[in-house]
C-alpha cells in the first residue's frame, strides 16, 4: 500500500484502534506500541513475529522480534530472503554516563535461517500441528538395518535421537482430553512463552493452576506472604478473563473452582499475617461466588463440577461456604465487630446442618468424606464462637468500668491526704 495513506493498527490486547496519520514521522514511533504490530524503520516495512522464535546465532542466543517482508518481482518471484531482526539475549550494552539505565538491546540483522535453541522440558514449541508445550523427553536408539557406509562399506552404527513429548495447546477434544504428539528435535522450534495479555481464557486458567501449586508449597512451608502473593496473582490473572469460542463448560467450571479456592486460601494467609481487612475482602469474594453458583444449581457448570471435578454439593456449597464464613468471623473478631462475627458463624452452622442432617444429606463416598470435614469445621465454629463471646464479655466489663469511673465521685488518692483530712476534722471538733 502507499505509505502516504492512512494506516490503522488494531491492538487486540487493548481492544482499541489507533489511527496513524499520513504525515507519519519516524521520530514519533515510540508513541505507538510495536509489539506484534507493523512498524516503519529505515523506510522498510517490517511486521512483528508473533511467535518470536529463539535461535542460536554465532553471537549467542537470540530472539527473532521482527521479520521484513519479502520483495517480489512483477512475476511474483521473491528477490531476496526476508531480513530478520534478532535481539541478542546474552549481550548487554554499556550504561550511559549520564543515565543509570542501559542502552538499547543489541540487535542483529540477518537473512540467515539460524537453528533453534536446544529444547528442554517446559519450553513452548511450534510443531507441524500447532503450538505446544514440552512435557517430557526420552532418548531413543534407532538401528540402521541394511544401511552401510558408502566408503568403508561397513554397517552404520545406531542413531541416538531425542524424542520429545509435546502437548498441543491449540487442539481441544471432547471433555478434558488433550492431544499429545511425539516428535524429534528437527520437527520442533522453540519460541518465547506468551505473556499474560496474549493468553486466551483456557491458557490463563492453566497458568493460574500451575501457579497455585507453587502457592500450596509455600503455604505448607509457612511462608504465608509468598503464598499470598502467588494466590493474589492467580486471582488477578483470571479476574477479567474474556471468554470466547474456546471457553467450554469445563473451562468455566475450572475458573469457578480456581477463583473460590484461591480466594479462600488468600484469606487464610491474610489471617495468619494479621491483615484483617484484606482477609475479609478475599473471604467475602469466595462466598459471593459460591452463592451465585448455588442460585444456578443444576446448570451445566454445576454438573461439570459434580461429574468431572468430583466435587459433591456438600463440598461446593458446604465446605467452601463454611470456610468463608469462618475466615470472615475471624477477621471481624479482630476488628471487634462481635455481632457480625456471631452472625457469620450462625450462617456457617446452618450450612453444616443442611448437609449433615438436613435436606442436603446424600449418599456416596465423596459426600461422606465431605461430611466428616464439615463436622470438623463445626467444632471449629463452636470454639470460635466461645472465643468471641468471651472477648465480648471482657470488652463489656471494660466499658462498664470506664462508665463507672466517669460518673462516680473522686476518692482520695493516697494515705497522706487521708491523715491531713483526719487532723482537720479533730481540730474542728475541739474548737467546737
Short mmCIF file of C-alpha atoms in Angstrom, two decimals:
data_model
loop_
_atom_site.label_atom_id
_atom_site.label_comp_id
_atom_site.label_asym_id
_atom_site.label_seq_id
_atom_site.Cartn_x
_atom_site.Cartn_y
_atom_site.Cartn_z
CA UNK A 1 0.00 0.00 0.00
CA UNK A 2 1.02 3.60 -0.45
CA UNK A 3 2.88 4.80 2.65
CA UNK A 4 1.10 8.15 2.36
CA UNK A 5 -2.30 6.58 3.01
CA UNK A 6 -3.81 6.24 6.45
CA UNK A 7 -2.79 3.11 8.35
CA UNK A 8 -4.78 1.51 11.15
CA UNK A 9 -3.18 -0.59 13.84
CA UNK A 10 -5.53 -2.94 15.68
CA UNK A 11 -4.49 -3.65 19.24
CA UNK A 12 -6.09 -6.96 20.16
CA UNK A 13 -4.92 -6.83 23.76
CA UNK A 14 -6.23 -3.34 24.48
CA UNK A 15 -9.25 -3.81 22.17
CA UNK A 16 -8.94 -0.39 20.69
CA UNK A 17 -7.82 1.10 17.41
CA UNK A 18 -5.10 3.70 16.93
CA UNK A 19 -5.02 5.80 13.79
CA UNK A 20 -1.64 6.90 12.47
CA UNK A 21 -1.96 9.89 10.13
CA UNK A 22 -0.45 10.12 6.68
CA UNK A 23 2.15 12.62 7.90
CA UNK A 24 3.99 9.86 9.74
CA UNK A 25 7.29 10.77 11.39
CA UNK A 26 9.77 8.06 12.35
CA UNK A 27 10.86 10.08 15.39
CA UNK A 28 7.35 9.69 16.82
CA UNK A 29 7.47 5.90 16.55
CA UNK A 30 7.76 5.49 20.33
CA UNK A 31 4.23 6.84 20.75
CA UNK A 32 2.74 3.73 19.12
CA UNK A 33 3.06 0.22 20.57
CA UNK A 34 5.08 -2.02 18.28
CA UNK A 35 4.56 -5.45 19.85
CA UNK A 36 3.06 -7.83 17.28
CA UNK A 37 2.32 -4.85 15.04
CA UNK A 38 3.80 -3.42 11.90
CA UNK A 39 6.33 -0.63 12.28
CA UNK A 40 8.40 1.50 9.95
CA UNK A 41 12.16 1.57 10.20
CA UNK A 42 14.60 2.92 7.67
CA UNK A 43 11.83 3.12 5.07
CA UNK A 44 11.30 -0.66 5.01
CA UNK A 45 8.09 -2.42 6.04
CA UNK A 46 8.51 -4.84 8.97
CA UNK A 47 5.95 -6.94 10.76
CA UNK A 48 6.31 -8.32 14.26
CA UNK A 49 7.00 -12.02 14.57
CA UNK A 50 4.01 -13.28 16.53
CA UNK A 51 5.68 -16.46 17.78
CA UNK A 52 9.18 -14.97 18.18
CA UNK A 53 11.49 -17.94 17.72
CA UNK A 54 14.51 -18.49 19.94
CA UNK A 55 17.52 -19.16 17.70
CA UNK A 56 21.20 -19.95 18.20
CA UNK A 57 23.36 -17.36 16.43
CA UNK A 58 27.16 -17.16 16.21
CA UNK A 59 26.91 -14.47 18.91
CA UNK A 60 24.78 -16.42 21.36
CA UNK A 61 21.09 -16.98 21.95
CA UNK A 62 18.77 -14.61 20.09
CA UNK A 63 15.07 -13.75 19.85
CA UNK A 64 13.55 -13.07 16.44
CA UNK A 65 11.40 -9.99 17.08
CA UNK A 66 10.64 -8.72 13.57
CA UNK A 67 10.80 -10.01 10.01
CA UNK A 68 10.86 -7.85 6.91
CA UNK A 69 8.50 -8.82 4.16
CA UNK A 70 9.97 -10.34 1.07
CA UNK A 71 10.44 -8.19 -2.02
CA UNK A 72 8.85 -9.74 -5.09
CA UNK A 73 9.25 -9.13 -8.78
CA UNK A 74 6.44 -8.46 -11.17
CA UNK A 75 6.12 -12.18 -11.89
CA UNK A 76 5.70 -12.94 -8.15
CA UNK A 77 9.17 -14.41 -7.57
CA UNK A 78 11.00 -13.26 -4.41
CA UNK A 79 14.07 -11.12 -4.97
CA UNK A 80 15.79 -11.97 -1.67
CA UNK A 81 15.27 -13.71 1.64
CA UNK A 82 13.39 -11.78 4.31
CA UNK A 83 15.58 -9.83 6.72
CA UNK A 84 15.20 -10.75 10.40
CA UNK A 85 15.70 -8.51 13.40
CA UNK A 86 17.22 -10.67 16.17
CA UNK A 87 17.68 -9.40 19.71
CA UNK A 88 20.82 -10.91 21.24
CA UNK A 89 19.80 -12.02 24.70
CA UNK A 90 23.29 -12.71 26.05
CA UNK A 91 24.66 -9.25 25.21
CA UNK A 92 24.41 -6.24 27.49
CA UNK A 93 25.26 -2.76 26.26
CA UNK A 94 27.28 -0.42 28.42
CA UNK A 95 25.34 2.03 30.56
CA UNK A 96 25.28 5.67 29.61
CA UNK A 97 27.45 8.04 31.64
CA UNK A 98 24.52 10.44 32.11
CA UNK A 99 21.87 7.85 32.95
CA UNK A 100 21.74 4.76 35.11
CA UNK A 101 19.60 2.95 32.53
CA UNK A 102 21.26 0.70 29.99
CA UNK A 103 21.22 1.47 26.29
CA UNK A 104 19.09 -0.28 23.70
CA UNK A 105 19.34 -4.02 23.19
CA UNK A 106 21.96 -5.33 20.83
CA UNK A 107 20.23 -6.13 17.53
CA UNK A 108 21.48 -8.45 14.80
CA UNK A 109 20.08 -8.04 11.26
CA UNK A 110 20.46 -11.20 9.22
CA UNK A 111 18.74 -13.15 6.44
CA UNK A 112 20.20 -16.47 7.63
CA UNK A 113 17.77 -19.09 8.98
CA UNK A 114 19.51 -19.98 12.22
CA UNK A 115 18.78 -23.23 14.04
CA UNK A 116 16.50 -23.29 17.04
CA UNK A 117 17.98 -23.38 20.54
CA UNK A 118 18.05 -26.81 22.24
CA UNK A 119 14.61 -27.64 23.63
CA UNK A 120 14.06 -28.64 27.25
CA UNK A 121 11.15 -29.58 29.47
CA UNK A 122 8.57 -26.80 29.85
CA UNK A 123 9.52 -24.90 26.67
CA UNK A 124 6.89 -23.67 24.25
CA UNK A 125 7.48 -25.00 20.74
CA UNK A 126 5.99 -24.75 17.25
CA UNK A 127 5.27 -28.12 15.65
CA UNK A 128 3.80 -29.11 12.27
CA UNK A 129 0.49 -29.49 14.13
CA UNK A 130 0.46 -26.19 16.00
CA UNK A 131 1.83 -24.68 19.20
CA UNK A 132 2.51 -26.88 22.21
CA UNK A 133 4.49 -27.38 25.39
CA UNK A 134 7.19 -30.00 26.02
CA UNK A 135 6.17 -32.20 28.95
CA UNK A 136 8.80 -34.94 28.71
CA UNK A 137 11.64 -36.19 26.52
CA UNK A 138 13.35 -39.56 26.13
CA UNK A 139 16.44 -40.86 24.34
CA UNK A 140 15.81 -43.48 21.66
CA UNK A 141 18.19 -45.63 19.65
CA UNK A 142 17.43 -46.42 16.01
CA UNK A 143 19.08 -49.32 14.26
CA UNK A 144 20.22 -48.67 10.74
CA UNK A 145 19.43 -52.16 9.50
CA UNK A 146 20.58 -52.79 5.94
CA UNK A 147 22.39 -49.45 5.69
CA UNK A 148 26.15 -49.29 5.01
CA UNK A 149 28.78 -46.58 4.83
CA UNK A 150 29.28 -45.72 1.12
CA UNK A 151 33.06 -45.52 1.57
CA UNK A 152 34.02 -48.22 4.05
CA UNK A 153 31.06 -50.47 3.17
CA UNK A 154 30.60 -51.17 6.89
CA UNK A 155 27.20 -51.22 8.65
CA UNK A 156 26.19 -47.88 10.06
CA UNK A 157 26.08 -47.60 13.87
CA UNK A 158 22.90 -46.94 15.84
CA UNK A 159 21.47 -43.45 15.73
CA UNK A 160 20.85 -41.82 19.12
CA UNK A 161 17.97 -39.32 18.95
CA UNK A 162 15.87 -37.39 21.43
CA UNK A 163 12.11 -37.78 21.23
CA UNK A 164 10.00 -35.01 22.78
CA UNK A 165 6.51 -35.43 24.21
CA UNK A 166 4.58 -32.31 23.21
CA UNK A 167 1.10 -31.40 24.47
CA UNK A 168 -0.65 -29.28 21.87
CA UNK A 169 -2.31 -26.13 23.20
CA UNK A 170 -4.45 -25.23 20.21
CA UNK A 171 -6.17 -28.62 19.95
CA UNK A 172 -9.24 -29.33 22.09
CA UNK A 173 -11.09 -32.63 22.22
CA UNK A 174 -14.32 -33.52 23.98
CA UNK A 175 -14.24 -33.03 27.73
CA UNK A 176 -10.75 -32.56 29.14
CA UNK A 177 -8.84 -34.69 26.65
CA UNK A 178 -5.61 -33.22 25.31
CA UNK A 179 -3.69 -34.06 22.15
CA UNK A 180 -0.12 -35.32 22.62
CA UNK A 181 2.41 -35.95 19.88
CA UNK A 182 5.90 -37.44 19.88
CA UNK A 183 8.39 -35.56 17.72
CA UNK A 184 12.12 -35.36 17.13
CA UNK A 185 14.23 -32.23 17.50
CA UNK A 186 14.19 -31.43 13.78
CA UNK A 187 10.38 -31.17 13.88
CA UNK A 188 10.07 -28.51 16.60
CA UNK A 189 11.22 -24.93 17.07
CA UNK A 190 11.44 -23.22 20.45
CA UNK A 191 9.54 -19.95 20.86
CA UNK A 192 9.24 -17.50 23.74
CA UNK A 193 6.42 -18.02 26.21
CA UNK A 194 3.27 -15.99 25.83
CA UNK A 195 2.66 -13.02 28.06
CA UNK A 196 -0.48 -12.90 30.16
CA UNK A 197 -2.16 -10.47 27.76
CA UNK A 198 -1.55 -12.84 24.85
CA UNK A 199 -3.15 -15.87 26.52
CA UNK A 200 -6.70 -16.95 25.87
CA UNK A 201 -9.13 -17.99 28.60
CA UNK A 202 -8.03 -21.62 28.82
CA UNK A 203 -4.32 -20.75 28.80
CA UNK A 204 -4.81 -18.27 31.63
CA UNK A 205 -6.61 -20.86 33.72
CA UNK A 206 -3.87 -23.43 33.12
CA UNK A 207 -1.24 -20.83 34.00
CA UNK A 208 -3.03 -20.00 37.26
CA UNK A 209 -3.38 -23.68 38.15
CA UNK A 210 0.37 -24.15 37.79
CA UNK A 211 0.99 -21.08 39.93
CA UNK A 212 -1.44 -22.38 42.54
CA UNK A 213 0.69 -25.48 43.02
CA UNK A 214 3.66 -23.30 43.94
CA UNK A 215 1.49 -21.32 46.36
CA UNK A 216 0.43 -24.55 48.08
CA UNK A 217 4.07 -25.50 48.62
CA UNK A 218 4.81 -22.06 50.09
CA UNK A 219 1.76 -22.25 52.37
CA UNK A 220 2.79 -25.70 53.61
CA UNK A 221 6.21 -24.27 54.46
CA UNK A 222 4.52 -21.44 56.44
CA UNK A 223 5.78 -18.80 54.01
CA UNK A 224 2.45 -17.02 54.15
CA UNK A 225 3.49 -13.77 52.46
CA UNK A 226 4.93 -15.61 49.48
CA UNK A 227 1.83 -17.80 49.24
CA UNK A 228 -0.43 -14.74 49.47
CA UNK A 229 1.40 -13.04 46.61
CA UNK A 230 1.01 -16.10 44.38
CA UNK A 231 -2.66 -16.64 45.25
CA UNK A 232 -3.40 -12.96 44.57
CA UNK A 233 -1.56 -13.25 41.24
CA UNK A 234 -3.68 -16.27 40.27
CA UNK A 235 -6.86 -14.35 41.04
CA UNK A 236 -5.76 -11.29 39.08
CA UNK A 237 -4.74 -13.45 36.10
CA UNK A 238 -8.29 -14.75 35.60
CA UNK A 239 -10.35 -11.94 37.15
CA UNK A 240 -11.12 -10.06 33.91
CA UNK A 241 -10.98 -13.04 31.61
CA UNK A 242 -12.61 -12.69 28.18
CA UNK A 243 -14.44 -15.85 27.14
CA UNK A 244 -14.50 -16.90 23.50
CA UNK A 245 -15.44 -19.98 21.48
CA UNK A 246 -12.66 -21.97 23.18
CA UNK A 247 -14.24 -21.40 26.61
CA UNK A 248 -16.31 -24.56 27.05
CA UNK A 249 -18.17 -25.62 30.18
CA UNK A 250 -15.12 -27.41 31.57
CA UNK A 251 -13.12 -24.19 31.25
CA UNK A 252 -15.77 -22.18 33.08
CA UNK A 253 -16.07 -24.81 35.82
CA UNK A 254 -12.30 -24.73 36.37
CA UNK A 255 -12.48 -20.95 36.55
CA UNK A 256 -15.10 -21.05 39.32
CA UNK A 257 -13.13 -23.62 41.32
CA UNK A 258 -9.91 -21.67 40.89
CA UNK A 259 -11.42 -18.36 41.97
CA UNK A 260 -13.14 -19.80 45.07
CA UNK A 261 -10.22 -21.88 46.34
CA UNK A 262 -7.60 -19.19 45.70
CA UNK A 263 -9.77 -16.54 47.38
CA UNK A 264 -10.28 -18.68 50.49
CA UNK A 265 -6.59 -19.61 50.61
CA UNK A 266 -5.56 -15.96 50.21
CA UNK A 267 -7.92 -15.06 53.07
CA UNK A 268 -6.29 -17.75 55.22
CA UNK A 269 -2.86 -16.27 54.51
CA UNK A 270 -4.15 -12.80 55.43
CA UNK A 271 -5.46 -14.11 58.75
CA UNK A 272 -2.09 -15.68 59.51
CA UNK A 273 -0.40 -12.37 58.64
CA UNK A 274 -2.99 -10.38 60.69
CA UNK A 275 -4.17 -8.50 57.62
CA UNK A 276 -7.81 -8.41 58.66
CA UNK A 277 -9.26 -6.06 56.04
CA UNK A 278 -7.67 -7.94 53.13
CA UNK A 279 -8.68 -11.30 54.59
CA UNK A 280 -12.28 -10.14 54.95
CA UNK A 281 -12.30 -8.99 51.31
CA UNK A 282 -10.97 -12.28 49.90
CA UNK A 283 -13.31 -14.42 52.02
CA UNK A 284 -16.30 -12.31 51.00
CA UNK A 285 -15.40 -12.73 47.31
CA UNK A 286 -15.29 -16.52 47.70
CA UNK A 287 -18.67 -16.52 49.46
CA UNK A 288 -20.24 -14.38 46.72
CA UNK A 289 -19.04 -16.82 44.03
CA UNK A 290 -20.35 -19.91 45.82
CA UNK A 291 -23.67 -18.18 46.50
CA UNK A 292 -24.02 -17.29 42.80
CA UNK A 293 -23.26 -20.91 41.87
CA UNK A 294 -25.86 -22.14 44.38
CA UNK A 295 -28.53 -19.96 42.75
CA UNK A 296 -27.79 -21.66 39.41
CA UNK A 297 -27.72 -25.13 40.90
CA UNK A 298 -28.36 -27.79 38.27
CA UNK A 299 -26.91 -25.92 35.29
CA UNK A 300 -24.09 -27.17 33.09
CA UNK A 301 -21.21 -25.71 35.12
CA UNK A 302 -22.59 -27.22 38.32
CA UNK A 303 -22.93 -30.61 36.62
CA UNK A 304 -19.34 -30.44 35.35
CA UNK A 305 -18.08 -29.67 38.86
CA UNK A 306 -20.03 -32.68 40.18
CA UNK A 307 -19.23 -35.11 37.39
CA UNK A 308 -15.74 -34.27 36.11
CA UNK A 309 -14.11 -32.41 39.00
CA UNK A 310 -15.51 -34.84 41.57
CA UNK A 311 -16.93 -32.17 43.92
CA UNK A 312 -20.19 -33.08 45.63
CA UNK A 313 -22.68 -30.44 46.75
CA UNK A 314 -21.56 -30.82 50.36
CA UNK A 315 -18.14 -29.57 49.31
CA UNK A 316 -19.25 -26.91 46.85
CA UNK A 317 -21.95 -25.32 48.99
CA UNK A 318 -20.95 -26.68 52.37
CA UNK A 319 -17.19 -26.75 52.94
CA UNK A 320 -16.31 -23.80 50.72
CA UNK A 321 -19.00 -21.53 52.15
CA UNK A 322 -18.37 -22.57 55.77
CA UNK A 323 -14.67 -21.84 55.33
CA UNK A 324 -15.51 -18.37 54.01
CA UNK A 325 -17.81 -17.72 56.99
CA UNK A 326 -15.13 -18.85 59.46
CA UNK A 327 -12.49 -16.61 57.89
CA UNK A 328 -14.85 -13.62 57.86
CA UNK A 329 -15.72 -14.29 61.53
CA UNK A 330 -12.02 -14.35 62.49
CA UNK A 331 -11.40 -11.05 60.74
CA UNK A 332 -14.47 -9.44 62.31
CA UNK A 333 -13.40 -10.69 65.75
CA UNK A 334 -10.08 -8.90 65.49
CA UNK A 335 -11.89 -5.77 64.28
CA UNK A 336 -14.09 -6.03 67.43
CA UNK A 337 -17.28 -6.37 65.39
CA UNK A 338 -18.62 -9.18 67.58
CA UNK A 339 -22.25 -9.14 66.48
CA UNK A 340 -21.36 -9.52 62.80
CA UNK A 341 -18.87 -12.28 63.65
CA UNK A 342 -21.52 -14.23 65.57
CA UNK A 343 -23.91 -13.81 62.65
CA UNK A 344 -21.35 -15.28 60.24
CA UNK A 345 -20.90 -18.31 62.50
CA UNK A 346 -24.68 -18.70 62.65
CA UNK A 347 -24.81 -18.96 58.85
CA UNK A 348 -21.93 -21.45 58.93
CA UNK A 349 -23.79 -23.75 61.32
CA UNK A 350 -26.89 -23.56 59.13
CA UNK A 351 -24.90 -24.75 56.11
CA UNK A 352 -23.35 -27.57 58.16
CA UNK A 353 -26.73 -28.74 59.47
CA UNK A 354 -28.22 -28.63 55.95
CA UNK A 355 -25.70 -31.13 54.54
CA UNK A 356 -25.12 -33.26 57.64
CA UNK A 357 -28.65 -33.88 58.89
CA UNK A 358 -30.90 -31.75 56.66
CA UNK A 359 -32.21 -31.86 53.12
CA UNK A 360 -28.73 -31.73 51.61
CA UNK A 361 -27.68 -35.08 53.08
CA UNK A 362 -26.94 -37.73 50.48
CA UNK A 363 -25.08 -40.99 49.97
CA UNK A 364 -21.75 -41.75 48.38
CA UNK A 365 -18.11 -41.81 49.36
CA UNK A 366 -17.48 -38.19 48.33
CA UNK A 367 -20.42 -36.96 50.42
CA UNK A 368 -19.38 -38.98 53.48
CA UNK A 369 -15.83 -37.62 53.33
CA UNK A 370 -17.17 -34.11 52.98
CA UNK A 371 -19.50 -34.64 55.97
CA UNK A 372 -16.51 -35.64 58.11
CA UNK A 373 -14.74 -32.42 57.17
CA UNK A 374 -17.92 -30.45 57.88
CA UNK A 375 -18.08 -31.95 61.39
CA UNK A 376 -14.51 -30.81 61.98
CA UNK A 377 -15.49 -27.34 60.78
CA UNK A 378 -18.47 -27.43 63.16
CA UNK A 379 -16.16 -27.99 66.12
CA UNK A 380 -14.02 -25.09 64.94
CA UNK A 381 -17.13 -22.90 64.72
CA UNK A 382 -18.12 -23.77 68.30
CA UNK A 383 -14.65 -22.93 69.63
CA UNK A 384 -14.55 -19.67 67.68
CA UNK A 385 -17.99 -18.67 68.94
CA UNK A 386 -16.96 -19.29 72.54
CA UNK A 387 -13.88 -17.15 71.99
CA UNK A 388 -15.98 -14.33 70.51
CA UNK A 389 -18.44 -14.43 73.44
CA UNK A 390 -15.60 -14.36 75.97
CA UNK A 391 -13.92 -11.48 74.17
CA UNK A 392 -17.21 -9.58 74.03
CA UNK A 393 -17.75 -10.18 77.76
CA UNK A 394 -14.31 -8.76 78.55
CA UNK A 395 -14.99 -5.70 76.40
CA UNK A 396 -18.34 -5.11 78.14
CA UNK A 397 -16.65 -5.25 81.54
CA UNK A 398 -14.09 -2.70 80.40
CA UNK A 399 -16.82 -0.40 79.11
CA UNK A 400 -18.75 -0.64 82.39
CA UNK A 401 -15.60 0.11 84.38
CA UNK A 402 -14.93 3.17 82.25
CA UNK A 403 -18.53 4.34 82.68
CA UNK A 404 -18.38 3.91 86.46
CA UNK A 405 -15.10 5.81 86.63
CA UNK A 406 -16.68 8.69 84.72
CA UNK A 407 -19.82 9.08 86.90
CA UNK A 408 -18.55 8.26 90.45
CA UNK A 409 -17.08 10.87 92.92
CA UNK A 410 -13.35 11.32 93.19
CA UNK A 411 -11.76 9.38 96.02
CA UNK A 412 -8.54 10.22 97.95
CA UNK A 413 -5.52 9.11 96.13
CA UNK A 414 -3.06 8.35 98.96
CA UNK A 415 -2.85 7.95 102.75
CA UNK A 416 -1.23 11.36 103.36
CA UNK A 417 -4.37 13.16 102.18
CA UNK A 418 -6.48 10.98 104.49
CA UNK A 419 -4.28 11.76 107.52
CA UNK A 420 -4.34 15.51 106.84
CA UNK A 421 -8.09 15.39 106.41
CA UNK A 422 -8.41 13.48 109.74
CA UNK A 423 -6.33 16.08 111.56
CA UNK A 424 -8.50 18.89 110.22
CA UNK A 425 -11.62 17.11 111.43
CA UNK A 426 -10.25 16.65 115.02
CA UNK A 427 -9.20 20.31 115.16
CA UNK A 428 -12.66 21.45 114.11
CA UNK A 429 -14.27 19.20 116.75
CA UNK A 430 -12.02 20.53 119.57
CA UNK A 431 -12.70 24.12 118.52
CA UNK A 432 -16.38 23.50 118.66
#
